[in-house]
PDB file of C-alpha atoms in Angstrom:
ATOM      1  CA  UNK A  18     114.592 109.330 118.505  1.00 51.00           C
ATOM      2  CA  UNK A  19     112.422 111.762 116.558  1.00 55.00           C
ATOM      3  CA  UNK A  20     109.119 112.341 118.347  1.00 63.00           C
ATOM      4  CA  UNK A  21     107.777 114.944 115.914  1.00 76.00           C
ATOM      5  CA  UNK A  22     107.163 112.613 112.985  1.00 82.00           C
ATOM      6  CA  UNK A  23     104.057 112.954 110.833  1.00 87.00           C
ATOM      7  CA  UNK A  24     102.639 110.330 108.491  1.00 91.00           C
ATOM      8  CA  UNK A  25     101.309 110.779 104.959  1.00 92.00           C
ATOM      9  CA  UNK A  26      99.593 107.663 103.624  1.00 92.00           C
ATOM     10  CA  UNK A  27      98.347 107.083 100.088  1.00 91.00           C
ATOM     11  CA  UNK A  28      94.899 105.596  99.331  1.00 89.00           C
ATOM     12  CA  UNK A  29      96.384 102.547  97.578  1.00 90.00           C
ATOM     13  CA  UNK A  30      97.871 101.485 100.927  1.00 91.00           C
ATOM     14  CA  UNK A  31      94.470 101.612 102.613  1.00 90.00           C
ATOM     15  CA  UNK A  32      92.904  99.626  99.762  1.00 90.00           C
ATOM     16  CA  UNK A  33      95.602  96.965 100.064  1.00 92.00           C
ATOM     17  CA  UNK A  34      95.021  96.664 103.804  1.00 92.00           C
ATOM     18  CA  UNK A  35      91.261  96.275 103.351  1.00 90.00           C
ATOM     19  CA  UNK A  36      91.829  93.700 100.600  1.00 91.00           C
ATOM     20  CA  UNK A  37      94.149  91.709 102.871  1.00 90.00           C
ATOM     21  CA  UNK A  38      91.561  91.838 105.651  1.00 90.00           C
ATOM     22  CA  UNK A  39      88.833  90.554 103.331  1.00 89.00           C
ATOM     23  CA  UNK A  40      91.078  87.651 102.224  1.00 87.00           C
ATOM     24  CA  UNK A  41      92.156  86.650 105.736  1.00 85.00           C
ATOM     25  CA  UNK A  42      91.739  83.126 107.108  1.00 83.00           C
ATOM     26  CA  UNK A  43      88.445  82.290 108.739  1.00 79.00           C
ATOM     27  CA  UNK A  44      90.041  81.961 112.195  1.00 79.00           C
ATOM     28  CA  UNK A  45      92.051  85.211 111.942  1.00 81.00           C
ATOM     29  CA  UNK A  46      90.705  88.219 113.818  1.00 83.00           C
ATOM     30  CA  UNK A  47      93.141  90.693 112.293  1.00 87.00           C
ATOM     31  CA  UNK A  48      95.941  90.929 109.740  1.00 90.00           C
ATOM     32  CA  UNK A  49      99.315  92.663 109.852  1.00 90.00           C
ATOM     33  CA  UNK A  50     101.901  93.676 107.289  1.00 92.00           C
ATOM     34  CA  UNK A  51     104.854  95.851 106.319  1.00 93.00           C
ATOM     35  CA  UNK A  52     104.672  99.521 105.370  1.00 93.00           C
ATOM     36  CA  UNK A  53     106.906 100.766 102.560  1.00 94.00           C
ATOM     37  CA  UNK A  54     107.774 104.311 101.636  1.00 92.00           C
ATOM     38  CA  UNK A  55     110.277 107.033 102.441  1.00 91.00           C
ATOM     39  CA  UNK A  56     111.207 109.396 105.262  1.00 89.00           C
ATOM     40  CA  UNK A  57     112.223 112.987 104.628  1.00 88.00           C
ATOM     41  CA  UNK A  58     112.394 115.976 106.983  1.00 85.00           C
ATOM     42  CA  UNK A  59     110.271 114.371 109.678  1.00 85.00           C
ATOM     43  CA  UNK A  60     107.561 113.221 107.267  1.00 89.00           C
ATOM     44  CA  UNK A  61     106.938 109.509 106.685  1.00 91.00           C
ATOM     45  CA  UNK A  62     105.278 108.981 103.295  1.00 92.00           C
ATOM     46  CA  UNK A  63     103.714 105.525 102.981  1.00 93.00           C
ATOM     47  CA  UNK A  64     103.290 104.549  99.328  1.00 92.00           C
ATOM     48  CA  UNK A  65     103.024 100.749  99.424  1.00 92.00           C
ATOM     49  CA  UNK A  66     102.536  97.779 101.743  1.00 92.00           C
ATOM     50  CA  UNK A  67     102.148  94.020 101.807  1.00 92.00           C
ATOM     51  CA  UNK A  68     100.583  91.487 104.159  1.00 92.00           C
ATOM     52  CA  UNK A  69     102.642  89.220 106.444  1.00 91.00           C
ATOM     53  CA  UNK A  70     101.015  85.924 107.546  1.00 89.00           C
ATOM     54  CA  UNK A  71     100.923  85.498 111.315  1.00 86.00           C
ATOM     55  CA  UNK A  72      99.141  83.719 114.138  1.00 85.00           C
ATOM     56  CA  UNK A  73      98.249  85.193 117.496  1.00 82.00           C
ATOM     57  CA  UNK A  74      97.871  83.177 120.670  1.00 83.00           C
ATOM     58  CA  UNK A  75      96.937  84.279 124.158  1.00 78.00           C
ATOM     59  CA  UNK A  76     100.463  85.260 125.194  1.00 79.00           C
ATOM     60  CA  UNK A  77     102.584  84.846 122.054  1.00 82.00           C
ATOM     61  CA  UNK A  78     102.549  85.755 118.383  1.00 82.00           C
ATOM     62  CA  UNK A  79     104.135  83.969 115.414  1.00 83.00           C
ATOM     63  CA  UNK A  80     104.903  85.813 112.182  1.00 85.00           C
ATOM     64  CA  UNK A  81     106.419  84.619 108.910  1.00 88.00           C
ATOM     65  CA  UNK A  82     109.648  86.638 109.212  1.00 89.00           C
ATOM     66  CA  UNK A  83     111.346  84.918 106.276  1.00 91.00           C
ATOM     67  CA  UNK A  84     108.318  85.617 104.081  1.00 90.00           C
ATOM     68  CA  UNK A  85     108.372  89.294 105.095  1.00 89.00           C
ATOM     69  CA  UNK A  86     112.059  89.652 104.212  1.00 90.00           C
ATOM     70  CA  UNK A  87     111.620  87.886 100.857  1.00 91.00           C
ATOM     71  CA  UNK A  88     108.636  90.056  99.943  1.00 92.00           C
ATOM     72  CA  UNK A  89     110.656  93.179 100.740  1.00 91.00           C
ATOM     73  CA  UNK A  90     113.532  91.983  98.544  1.00 92.00           C
ATOM     74  CA  UNK A  91     111.122  91.291  95.665  1.00 92.00           C
ATOM     75  CA  UNK A  92     109.557  94.726  96.033  1.00 90.00           C
ATOM     76  CA  UNK A  93     113.017  96.296  96.193  1.00 90.00           C
ATOM     77  CA  UNK A  94     113.746  94.976  92.708  1.00 91.00           C
ATOM     78  CA  UNK A  95     110.645  96.722  91.337  1.00 90.00           C
ATOM     79  CA  UNK A  96     110.628  99.844  93.510  1.00 89.00           C
ATOM     80  CA  UNK A  97     114.196 100.441  94.746  1.00 89.00           C
ATOM     81  CA  UNK A  98     113.233 103.817  96.239  1.00 91.00           C
ATOM     82  CA  UNK A  99     110.807 102.244  98.730  1.00 91.00           C
ATOM     83  CA  UNK A 100     112.141 101.213 102.130  1.00 92.00           C
ATOM     84  CA  UNK A 101     110.572  99.740 105.255  1.00 92.00           C
ATOM     85  CA  UNK A 102     109.090 102.541 107.358  1.00 92.00           C
ATOM     86  CA  UNK A 103     106.970 100.526 109.803  1.00 91.00           C
ATOM     87  CA  UNK A 104     104.108  98.070 109.976  1.00 91.00           C
ATOM     88  CA  UNK A 105     100.322  98.047 109.895  1.00 92.00           C
ATOM     89  CA  UNK A 106      97.532  96.121 111.559  1.00 91.00           C
ATOM     90  CA  UNK A 107      93.751  96.071 111.312  1.00 91.00           C
ATOM     91  CA  UNK A 108      91.695  97.046 114.323  1.00 85.00           C
ATOM     92  CA  UNK A 109      90.865 100.148 116.299  1.00 82.00           C
ATOM     93  CA  UNK A 110      93.465  99.834 119.064  1.00 82.00           C
ATOM     94  CA  UNK A 111      96.967  98.655 119.930  1.00 84.00           C
ATOM     95  CA  UNK A 112      96.941  95.103 121.294  1.00 81.00           C
ATOM     96  CA  UNK A 113      99.168  93.247 123.743  1.00 80.00           C
ATOM     97  CA  UNK A 114     101.027  91.595 120.843  1.00 83.00           C
ATOM     98  CA  UNK A 115     101.974  94.898 119.197  1.00 85.00           C
ATOM     99  CA  UNK A 116     105.181  95.359 121.224  1.00 84.00           C
ATOM    100  CA  UNK A 117     106.591  92.007 120.075  1.00 85.00           C
ATOM    101  CA  UNK A 118     105.809  92.738 116.436  1.00 88.00           C
ATOM    102  CA  UNK A 119     107.189  96.271 116.734  1.00 87.00           C
ATOM    103  CA  UNK A 120     110.429  94.901 118.159  1.00 87.00           C
ATOM    104  CA  UNK A 121     111.098  93.064 114.881  1.00 87.00           C
ATOM    105  CA  UNK A 122     110.506  96.182 112.757  1.00 89.00           C
ATOM    106  CA  UNK A 123     112.748  98.198 115.090  1.00 88.00           C
ATOM    107  CA  UNK A 124     115.602  96.035 113.810  1.00 88.00           C
ATOM    108  CA  UNK A 125     114.599  96.595 110.178  1.00 87.00           C
ATOM    109  CA  UNK A 126     114.456 100.411 110.216  1.00 87.00           C
ATOM    110  CA  UNK A 127     114.938 103.397 112.499  1.00 85.00           C
ATOM    111  CA  UNK A 128     111.870 104.793 114.256  1.00 86.00           C
ATOM    112  CA  UNK A 129     109.288 102.463 112.667  1.00 90.00           C
ATOM    113  CA  UNK A 130     105.698 103.696 112.752  1.00 90.00           C
ATOM    114  CA  UNK A 131     102.665 101.595 113.562  1.00 91.00           C
ATOM    115  CA  UNK A 132      99.545 102.220 111.447  1.00 91.00           C
ATOM    116  CA  UNK A 133      96.120 100.889 112.400  1.00 91.00           C
ATOM    117  CA  UNK A 134      93.068 100.758 110.136  1.00 90.00           C
ATOM    118  CA  UNK A 135      89.749 100.197 111.883  1.00 88.00           C
ATOM    119  CA  UNK A 136      88.058  97.535 109.754  1.00 85.00           C
ATOM    120  CA  UNK A 137      85.485  97.016 112.548  1.00 81.00           C
ATOM    121  CA  UNK A 138      84.027 100.440 111.654  1.00 80.00           C
ATOM    122  CA  UNK A 139      83.912 101.813 115.190  1.00 77.00           C
ATOM    123  CA  UNK A 140      81.892 105.020 115.077  1.00 70.00           C
ATOM    124  CA  UNK A 141      80.590 104.061 111.611  1.00 74.00           C
ATOM    125  CA  UNK A 142      83.847 105.049 109.931  1.00 78.00           C
ATOM    126  CA  UNK A 143      87.117 103.407 108.981  1.00 82.00           C
ATOM    127  CA  UNK A 144      89.500 105.328 111.214  1.00 85.00           C
ATOM    128  CA  UNK A 145      93.218 105.559 110.457  1.00 88.00           C
ATOM    129  CA  UNK A 146      95.696 106.083 113.312  1.00 89.00           C
ATOM    130  CA  UNK A 147      99.481 106.153 113.494  1.00 90.00           C
ATOM    131  CA  UNK A 148     101.716 105.514 116.495  1.00 90.00           C
ATOM    132  CA  UNK A 149     105.359 105.850 117.446  1.00 88.00           C
ATOM    133  CA  UNK A 150     106.916 103.583 120.061  1.00 83.00           C
ATOM    134  CA  UNK A 151     108.428 105.695 122.849  1.00 81.00           C
ATOM    135  CA  UNK A 152     110.596 104.345 125.712  1.00 75.00           C
ATOM    136  CA  UNK A 153     109.476 105.236 129.243  1.00 75.00           C
ATOM    137  CA  UNK A 154     110.912 104.676 132.720  1.00 68.00           C
ATOM    138  CA  UNK A 155     113.094 106.217 135.400  1.00 70.00           C
ATOM    139  CA  UNK A 156     116.900 106.339 135.527  1.00 72.00           C
ATOM    140  CA  UNK A 157     118.231 103.269 137.253  1.00 71.00           C
ATOM    141  CA  UNK A 158     114.773 101.730 137.459  1.00 68.00           C
ATOM    142  CA  UNK A 159     112.486  99.699 135.282  1.00 71.00           C
ATOM    143  CA  UNK A 160     112.015 100.782 131.696  1.00 69.00           C
ATOM    144  CA  UNK A 161     109.263 100.054 129.208  1.00 69.00           C
ATOM    145  CA  UNK A 162     107.665 101.505 126.123  1.00 76.00           C
ATOM    146  CA  UNK A 163     104.357 102.946 124.994  1.00 81.00           C
ATOM    147  CA  UNK A 164     102.709 103.711 121.663  1.00 83.00           C
ATOM    148  CA  UNK A 165     102.227 107.465 121.294  1.00 87.00           C
ATOM    149  CA  UNK A 166      99.762 108.749 118.648  1.00 88.00           C
ATOM    150  CA  UNK A 167     101.205 110.921 115.890  1.00 89.00           C
ATOM    151  CA  UNK A 168      99.472 112.895 113.145  1.00 90.00           C
ATOM    152  CA  UNK A 169      98.415 111.031 110.011  1.00 89.00           C
ATOM    153  CA  UNK A 170      96.925 112.387 106.784  1.00 90.00           C
ATOM    154  CA  UNK A 171      95.810 110.809 103.518  1.00 89.00           C
ATOM    155  CA  UNK A 172      97.430 112.305 100.410  1.00 88.00           C
ATOM    156  CA  UNK A 173      96.960 111.444  96.746  1.00 86.00           C
ATOM    157  CA  UNK A 174      98.842 111.586  93.487  1.00 83.00           C
ATOM    158  CA  UNK A 175      96.808 112.938  90.564  1.00 78.00           C
ATOM    159  CA  UNK A 176      96.048 109.451  89.113  1.00 78.00           C
ATOM    160  CA  UNK A 177      94.898 108.351  92.581  1.00 80.00           C
ATOM    161  CA  UNK A 178      92.503 111.309  92.755  1.00 79.00           C
ATOM    162  CA  UNK A 179      90.861 110.177  89.502  1.00 76.00           C
ATOM    163  CA  UNK A 180      90.503 106.632  90.818  1.00 78.00           C
ATOM    164  CA  UNK A 181      89.103 107.775  94.172  1.00 79.00           C
ATOM    165  CA  UNK A 182      86.553 110.041  92.502  1.00 76.00           C
ATOM    166  CA  UNK A 183      85.450 107.202  90.232  1.00 75.00           C
ATOM    167  CA  UNK A 184      85.207 104.712  93.097  1.00 76.00           C
ATOM    168  CA  UNK A 185      83.258 107.168  95.273  1.00 75.00           C
ATOM    169  CA  UNK A 186      80.435 107.198  92.725  1.00 73.00           C
ATOM    170  CA  UNK A 187      79.496 103.656  93.725  1.00 73.00           C
ATOM    171  CA  UNK A 188      78.404 105.011  97.119  1.00 70.00           C
ATOM    172  CA  UNK A 189      75.621 107.018  95.469  1.00 68.00           C
ATOM    173  CA  UNK A 190      74.671 104.366  92.915  1.00 67.00           C
ATOM    174  CA  UNK A 191      72.905 101.027  93.145  1.00 69.00           C
ATOM    175  CA  UNK A 192      75.466  99.535  90.758  1.00 69.00           C
ATOM    176  CA  UNK A 193      78.527  97.661  92.006  1.00 69.00           C
ATOM    177  CA  UNK A 194      80.695  98.973  89.175  1.00 73.00           C
ATOM    178  CA  UNK A 195      81.031 102.274  87.345  1.00 71.00           C
ATOM    179  CA  UNK A 196      82.489 102.905  83.923  1.00 72.00           C
ATOM    180  CA  UNK A 197      85.166 105.559  83.328  1.00 71.00           C
ATOM    181  CA  UNK A 198      83.770 108.719  81.775  1.00 70.00           C
ATOM    182  CA  UNK A 199      84.757 110.058  78.393  1.00 72.00           C
ATOM    183  CA  UNK A 200      87.108 113.020  78.392  1.00 68.00           C
ATOM    184  CA  UNK A 201      84.490 115.579  77.365  1.00 71.00           C
ATOM    185  CA  UNK A 202      82.014 114.275  79.944  1.00 76.00           C
ATOM    186  CA  UNK A 203      84.732 114.496  82.605  1.00 75.00           C
ATOM    187  CA  UNK A 204      85.463 118.087  81.579  1.00 77.00           C
ATOM    188  CA  UNK A 205      81.757 118.957  81.806  1.00 83.00           C
ATOM    189  CA  UNK A 206      81.487 117.357  85.249  1.00 79.00           C
ATOM    190  CA  UNK A 207      84.597 119.163  86.496  1.00 81.00           C
ATOM    191  CA  UNK A 208      83.276 122.473  85.126  1.00 85.00           C
ATOM    192  CA  UNK A 209      79.955 122.059  86.919  1.00 88.00           C
ATOM    193  CA  UNK A 210      81.737 121.187  90.158  1.00 86.00           C
ATOM    194  CA  UNK A 211      84.040 124.199  89.791  1.00 86.00           C
ATOM    195  CA  UNK A 212      81.043 126.446  89.178  1.00 90.00           C
ATOM    196  CA  UNK A 213      79.411 125.216  92.378  1.00 90.00           C
ATOM    197  CA  UNK A 214      82.592 125.807  94.375  1.00 89.00           C
ATOM    198  CA  UNK A 215      82.897 129.344  92.987  1.00 89.00           C
ATOM    199  CA  UNK A 216      79.289 130.052  93.999  1.00 91.00           C
ATOM    200  CA  UNK A 217      80.105 128.862  97.532  1.00 91.00           C
ATOM    201  CA  UNK A 218      83.192 131.106  97.724  1.00 89.00           C
ATOM    202  CA  UNK A 219      81.274 134.115  96.400  1.00 90.00           C
ATOM    203  CA  UNK A 220      78.485 133.541  98.921  1.00 91.00           C
ATOM    204  CA  UNK A 221      81.045 133.377 101.755  1.00 90.00           C
ATOM    205  CA  UNK A 222      82.778 136.603 100.629  1.00 90.00           C
ATOM    206  CA  UNK A 223      79.454 138.436 100.338  1.00 91.00           C
ATOM    207  CA  UNK A 224      78.413 137.258 103.821  1.00 90.00           C
ATOM    208  CA  UNK A 225      81.721 138.484 105.272  1.00 89.00           C
ATOM    209  CA  UNK A 226      81.353 141.892 103.590  1.00 89.00           C
ATOM    210  CA  UNK A 227      77.781 142.159 104.836  1.00 89.00           C
ATOM    211  CA  UNK A 228      78.810 141.224 108.385  1.00 87.00           C
ATOM    212  CA  UNK A 229      76.780 138.000 108.378  1.00 88.00           C
ATOM    213  CA  UNK A 230      79.834 135.727 108.751  1.00 86.00           C
ATOM    214  CA  UNK A 231      82.974 135.975 110.873  1.00 88.00           C
ATOM    215  CA  UNK A 232      86.059 136.525 108.658  1.00 87.00           C
ATOM    216  CA  UNK A 233      88.755 133.852 108.725  1.00 87.00           C
ATOM    217  CA  UNK A 234      92.325 134.994 108.036  1.00 89.00           C
ATOM    218  CA  UNK A 235      93.408 131.563 106.766  1.00 89.00           C
ATOM    219  CA  UNK A 236      90.551 131.535 104.241  1.00 87.00           C
ATOM    220  CA  UNK A 237      91.434 135.044 103.122  1.00 87.00           C
ATOM    221  CA  UNK A 238      95.081 134.112 102.586  1.00 90.00           C
ATOM    222  CA  UNK A 239      94.056 130.980 100.660  1.00 88.00           C
ATOM    223  CA  UNK A 240      91.751 133.026  98.407  1.00 86.00           C
ATOM    224  CA  UNK A 241      94.520 135.576  97.821  1.00 88.00           C
ATOM    225  CA  UNK A 242      96.992 132.849  96.845  1.00 88.00           C
ATOM    226  CA  UNK A 243      94.396 131.319  94.518  1.00 84.00           C
ATOM    227  CA  UNK A 244      93.676 134.637  92.792  1.00 83.00           C
ATOM    228  CA  UNK A 245      97.378 135.413  92.390  1.00 85.00           C
ATOM    229  CA  UNK A 246      97.994 131.972  90.867  1.00 84.00           C
ATOM    230  CA  UNK A 247      95.525 132.625  88.028  1.00 79.00           C
ATOM    231  CA  UNK A 248      97.397 133.893  84.938  1.00 80.00           C
ATOM    232  CA  UNK A 249      96.399 137.370  83.834  1.00 81.00           C
ATOM    233  CA  UNK A 250      94.844 137.226  80.388  1.00 80.00           C
ATOM    234  CA  UNK A 251      91.984 138.861  78.523  1.00 83.00           C
ATOM    235  CA  UNK A 252      88.737 136.976  77.786  1.00 83.00           C
ATOM    236  CA  UNK A 253      89.756 136.759  74.123  1.00 86.00           C
ATOM    237  CA  UNK A 254      93.092 135.136  75.020  1.00 85.00           C
ATOM    238  CA  UNK A 255      91.353 132.681  77.327  1.00 82.00           C
ATOM    239  CA  UNK A 256      88.815 131.694  74.646  1.00 85.00           C
ATOM    240  CA  UNK A 257      91.618 131.173  72.146  1.00 86.00           C
ATOM    241  CA  UNK A 258      93.588 128.995  74.564  1.00 85.00           C
ATOM    242  CA  UNK A 259      90.507 127.004  75.576  1.00 82.00           C
ATOM    243  CA  UNK A 260      89.387 126.377  71.995  1.00 85.00           C
ATOM    244  CA  UNK A 261      92.902 125.312  71.018  1.00 86.00           C
ATOM    245  CA  UNK A 262      93.028 122.757  73.824  1.00 84.00           C
ATOM    246  CA  UNK A 263      89.565 121.453  72.923  1.00 83.00           C
ATOM    247  CA  UNK A 264      90.664 120.970  69.316  1.00 86.00           C
ATOM    248  CA  UNK A 265      93.713 119.027  70.469  1.00 85.00           C
ATOM    249  CA  UNK A 266      91.523 116.853  72.691  1.00 81.00           C
ATOM    250  CA  UNK A 267      89.081 116.146  69.869  1.00 85.00           C
ATOM    251  CA  UNK A 268      91.957 115.249  67.559  1.00 88.00           C
ATOM    252  CA  UNK A 269      93.363 112.757  70.092  1.00 87.00           C
ATOM    253  CA  UNK A 270      89.917 111.205  70.559  1.00 84.00           C
ATOM    254  CA  UNK A 271      89.451 110.890  66.791  1.00 89.00           C
ATOM    255  CA  UNK A 272      92.844 109.253  66.311  1.00 90.00           C
ATOM    256  CA  UNK A 273      92.211 106.821  69.172  1.00 89.00           C
ATOM    257  CA  UNK A 274      88.882 105.810  67.669  1.00 89.00           C
ATOM    258  CA  UNK A 275      90.545 105.262  64.285  1.00 91.00           C
ATOM    259  CA  UNK A 276      93.208 103.068  65.861  1.00 92.00           C
ATOM    260  CA  UNK A 277      90.557 101.091  67.722  1.00 89.00           C
ATOM    261  CA  UNK A 278      88.540 100.581  64.542  1.00 91.00           C
ATOM    262  CA  UNK A 279      91.638  99.505  62.627  1.00 90.00           C
ATOM    263  CA  UNK A 280      92.546  96.942  65.304  1.00 90.00           C
ATOM    264  CA  UNK A 281      89.024  95.510  65.314  1.00 88.00           C
ATOM    265  CA  UNK A 282      89.040  95.277  61.502  1.00 89.00           C
ATOM    266  CA  UNK A 283      92.450  93.607  61.528  1.00 87.00           C
ATOM    267  CA  UNK A 284      91.209  91.077  64.107  1.00 86.00           C
ATOM    268  CA  UNK A 285      88.190  90.182  61.982  1.00 85.00           C
ATOM    269  CA  UNK A 286      90.290  89.843  58.823  1.00 85.00           C
ATOM    270  CA  UNK A 287      92.696  87.573  60.677  1.00 84.00           C
ATOM    271  CA  UNK A 288      89.811  85.335  61.763  1.00 81.00           C
ATOM    272  CA  UNK A 289      88.483  85.170  58.214  1.00 80.00           C
ATOM    273  CA  UNK A 290      91.842  84.213  56.743  1.00 79.00           C
ATOM    274  CA  UNK A 291      92.402  81.548  59.427  1.00 72.00           C
ATOM    275  CA  UNK A 292      89.057  79.889  58.570  1.00 63.00           C
TER     276      UNK A 292
END
């Protein structure tokens, strides 16, 4: 058994878990489900999940095993690269029923992970934890198992980053919904944010040179990698490249507006002819 696993979970998985918790039955204290993804070089990447109906009693737990298998087969037809990598549950701790549920997933995949999402907001935050079931005992004696915490991080694809940034704006607004920004407005916002980050980096470097801040080797290496990744070009070449990309963006926006106008006109003409 591999004890050095690490978990990378995508935001869409966390959103699906929260949605399942909000849609739970009135008498259900928590919800569980299956984690889907892939395992490569000791890293478990969780990209999808689904809820599994279940009922918990004082000493037993009942889960819809047939439903779970059918849902996995349906998902396999759409996403054949996703496999079962473990299971999830809401709450801030492992319960007495977790071993029974984990036993089922141990038959579905090797080294299944257990992911918990704290929907009770202990500590005023929605904590995410991952566990690996480890056997314990003495040779020739009684044996058991325990859930050992393993590292878990949230990673995003580029489209997920855009969605997360858009959703995060509702936290600072009194509105329940936010509209996607136009391309030029998004570029302006990103430019202002980049300018602020550059000011922060410059202030840190100046403080280190002046002896006001303790230098950090990891930060220095990261800044060196960032500087080396920037292509070497003159200001004139950069302006030419930037203006060319802006022209392309404006052309795409103009064509999209023309197509939209044409579709609206065609819809109105169709209504007139039908009358």
